[in-house]
One Martini backbone bead per residue (centre of mass of N, CA, C, O) as a GRO file, in nm:
protein
  143
    1LEU     BB    1  -5.094   2.891   0.382
    2ASP     BB    2  -5.193   2.568   0.268
    3VAL     BB    3  -5.152   2.464  -0.042
    4LEU     BB    4  -5.181   2.150  -0.021
    5ALA     BB    5  -5.478   2.181   0.128
    6ASP     BB    6  -5.581   2.350  -0.099
    7SER     BB    7  -5.825   2.282  -0.335
    8ARG     BB    8  -5.743   2.494  -0.560
    9TRP     BB    9  -5.449   2.322  -0.612
   10ARG     BB   10  -5.552   2.086  -0.738
   11GLY     BB   11  -5.357   1.973  -1.017
   12TYR     BB   12  -5.109   2.129  -0.954
   13ALA     BB   13  -4.800   2.209  -0.978
   14ARG     BB   14  -4.537   2.204  -0.729
   15THR     BB   15  -4.343   2.172  -0.962
   16MET     BB   16  -4.149   2.212  -1.218
   17ILE     BB   17  -4.229   2.106  -1.545
   18SER     BB   18  -4.065   1.945  -1.818
   19ARG     BB   19  -4.105   1.940  -2.183
   20HIS     BB   20  -3.996   1.785  -2.478
   21VAL     BB   21  -4.072   1.913  -2.794
   22SER     BB   22  -4.058   1.745  -3.119
   23VAL     BB   23  -3.909   1.772  -3.456
   24VAL     BB   24  -3.843   1.636  -3.770
   25ILE     BB   25  -3.656   1.787  -4.041
   26ALA     BB   26  -3.602   1.760  -4.395
   27ALA     BB   27  -3.348   1.972  -4.329
   28PRO     BB   28  -3.130   2.193  -4.286
   29PRO     BB   29  -3.054   2.354  -4.000
   30GLU     BB   30  -3.006   2.634  -4.127
   31ALA     BB   31  -3.283   2.655  -4.271
   32VAL     BB   32  -3.458   2.623  -4.023
   33TYR     BB   33  -3.349   2.856  -3.862
   34ASP     BB   34  -3.404   3.082  -4.068
   35TYR     BB   35  -3.709   3.044  -4.069
   36LEU     BB   36  -3.767   3.070  -3.758
   37ALA     BB   37  -3.609   3.355  -3.722
   38ASP     BB   38  -3.824   3.470  -3.911
   39VAL     BB   39  -4.084   3.668  -3.817
   40ASP     BB   40  -4.248   3.654  -4.092
   41ASN     BB   41  -4.314   3.329  -4.032
   42LEU     BB   42  -4.487   3.294  -3.770
   43THR     BB   43  -4.787   3.284  -3.886
   44ALA     BB   44  -4.734   2.995  -4.029
   45TRP     BB   45  -4.653   2.827  -3.731
   46ALA     BB   46  -4.768   3.022  -3.494
   47ALA     BB   47  -5.071   3.023  -3.357
   48GLY     BB   48  -5.039   3.258  -3.142
   49LEU     BB   49  -4.961   3.451  -3.419
   50ALA     BB   50  -5.180   3.429  -3.651
   51SER     BB   51  -5.307   3.728  -3.611
   52GLY     BB   52  -5.049   3.867  -3.532
   53PHE     BB   53  -4.817   4.152  -3.526
   54THR     BB   54  -4.607   4.387  -3.371
   55ARG     BB   55  -4.351   4.618  -3.369
   56ASP     BB   56  -4.100   4.688  -3.091
   57GLY     BB   57  -3.838   4.680  -3.212
   58ASP     BB   58  -3.730   4.367  -3.091
   59ASP     BB   59  -4.026   4.336  -3.045
   60LEU     BB   60  -4.333   4.160  -2.995
   61LEU     BB   61  -4.683   4.221  -3.045
   62ALA     BB   62  -4.959   4.041  -2.896
   63GLU     BB   63  -5.268   3.910  -2.898
   64SER     BB   64  -5.460   3.790  -2.623
   65PRO     BB   65  -5.689   3.681  -2.401
   66MET     BB   66  -5.510   3.856  -2.170
   67GLY     BB   67  -5.365   4.032  -2.387
   68THR     BB   68  -5.075   4.187  -2.421
   69VAL     BB   69  -4.781   4.052  -2.563
   70ARG     BB   70  -4.427   4.006  -2.519
   71VAL     BB   71  -4.169   3.933  -2.763
   72ARG     BB   72  -3.827   3.794  -2.717
   73PHE     BB   73  -3.551   3.726  -2.894
   74VAL     BB   74  -3.271   3.614  -2.950
   75PRO     BB   75  -3.011   3.655  -3.109
   76ARG     BB   76  -2.864   3.570  -3.365
   77ASN     BB   77  -2.707   3.243  -3.429
   78ALA     BB   78  -2.483   2.948  -3.459
   79LEU     BB   79  -2.655   2.742  -3.242
   80GLY     BB   80  -2.985   2.732  -3.272
   81VAL     BB   81  -3.101   2.965  -3.097
   82LEU     BB   82  -3.467   3.054  -2.997
   83ASP     BB   83  -3.506   3.198  -2.759
   84HIS     BB   84  -3.787   3.324  -2.551
   85GLU     BB   85  -3.973   3.594  -2.428
   86VAL     BB   86  -4.277   3.624  -2.233
   87THR     BB   87  -4.479   3.902  -2.165
   88LEU     BB   88  -4.722   3.953  -1.963
   89PRO     BB   89  -4.960   4.175  -1.862
   90ASP     BB   90  -4.856   4.127  -1.545
   91GLY     BB   91  -4.518   4.078  -1.600
   92THR     BB   92  -4.475   3.802  -1.663
   93VAL     BB   93  -4.196   3.585  -1.731
   94VAL     BB   94  -4.146   3.362  -2.007
   95ASN     BB   95  -3.933   3.100  -2.075
   96ASN     BB   96  -3.837   2.975  -2.415
   97PRO     BB   97  -3.699   2.702  -2.523
   98LEU     BB   98  -3.527   2.695  -2.852
   99ARG     BB   99  -3.417   2.444  -3.092
  100VAL     BB  100  -3.165   2.369  -3.341
  101LEU     BB  101  -3.073   2.046  -3.456
  102ALA     BB  102  -2.886   1.811  -3.550
  103HIS     BB  103  -2.979   1.542  -3.781
  104PRO     BB  104  -2.972   1.264  -3.973
  105ASP     BB  105  -3.260   1.389  -4.119
  106GLY     BB  106  -3.150   1.699  -4.039
  107ALA     BB  107  -3.372   1.841  -3.815
  108GLU     BB  108  -3.420   1.940  -3.473
  109VAL     BB  109  -3.699   2.059  -3.294
  110VAL     BB  110  -3.684   2.214  -2.962
  111PHE     BB  111  -3.936   2.246  -2.709
  112THR     BB  112  -3.976   2.386  -2.390
  113VAL     BB  113  -4.218   2.291  -2.165
  114ARG     BB  114  -4.377   2.462  -1.891
  115GLN     BB  115  -4.513   2.405  -1.568
  116LEU     BB  116  -4.698   2.696  -1.474
  117ASP     BB  117  -4.965   2.754  -1.309
  118MET     BB  118  -5.104   2.465  -1.392
  119THR     BB  119  -5.265   2.224  -1.502
  120ASP     BB  120  -5.239   1.923  -1.645
  121ASP     BB  121  -5.435   1.987  -1.877
  122GLU     BB  122  -5.301   2.253  -1.967
  123PHE     BB  123  -5.028   2.128  -2.027
  124GLU     BB  124  -5.123   1.933  -2.246
  125ARG     BB  125  -5.228   2.158  -2.433
  126ASP     BB  126  -4.959   2.302  -2.471
  127CYS     BB  127  -4.806   2.062  -2.593
  128ALA     BB  128  -4.998   2.024  -2.834
  129ALA     BB  129  -4.958   2.307  -2.953
  130VAL     BB  130  -4.656   2.282  -3.003
  131ALA     BB  131  -4.668   2.035  -3.186
  132ALA     BB  132  -4.839   2.176  -3.404
  133ASP     BB  133  -4.637   2.400  -3.469
  134LEU     BB  134  -4.401   2.215  -3.554
  135GLU     BB  135  -4.560   2.082  -3.782
  136SER     BB  136  -4.602   2.342  -3.943
  137ALA     BB  137  -4.305   2.388  -3.995
  138ARG     BB  138  -4.250   2.128  -4.145
  139VAL     BB  139  -4.450   2.180  -4.377
  140ALA     BB  140  -4.334   2.454  -4.469
  141LEU     BB  141  -4.042   2.320  -4.539
  142THR     BB  142  -4.156   2.029  -4.700
  143GLY     BB  143  -4.483   1.988  -4.778
   0.00000   0.00000   0.00000
């Protein structure tokens, strides 16, 4: 199969593209990290989990249009790392880098969005959704 010649794949990324989406929050990095790391706050700022989730040990289970997804965050740490894996119903694991960094105006939250097996339009929608989630976190923390 010649993927490049197959019209079904036109508009899809042929290599993985990453985009860093960020927001600056006027609050200490430690406070931002603590808020984001507390899974009880997820429904307030992460639209994908707005309908809620259940806990399964260290994992979170959430319903999505494609079925149940499993989310696992890295353990709490002093480095501001909130990376998490999302396991899709088909078993595909998507790694999501998420960081809280010190910034002259407080903290910068950076989420790396990756374009995997999606069109450019789908990627743009994902980036916009992440930007909206980060803005929700900023509002939740600063009013």
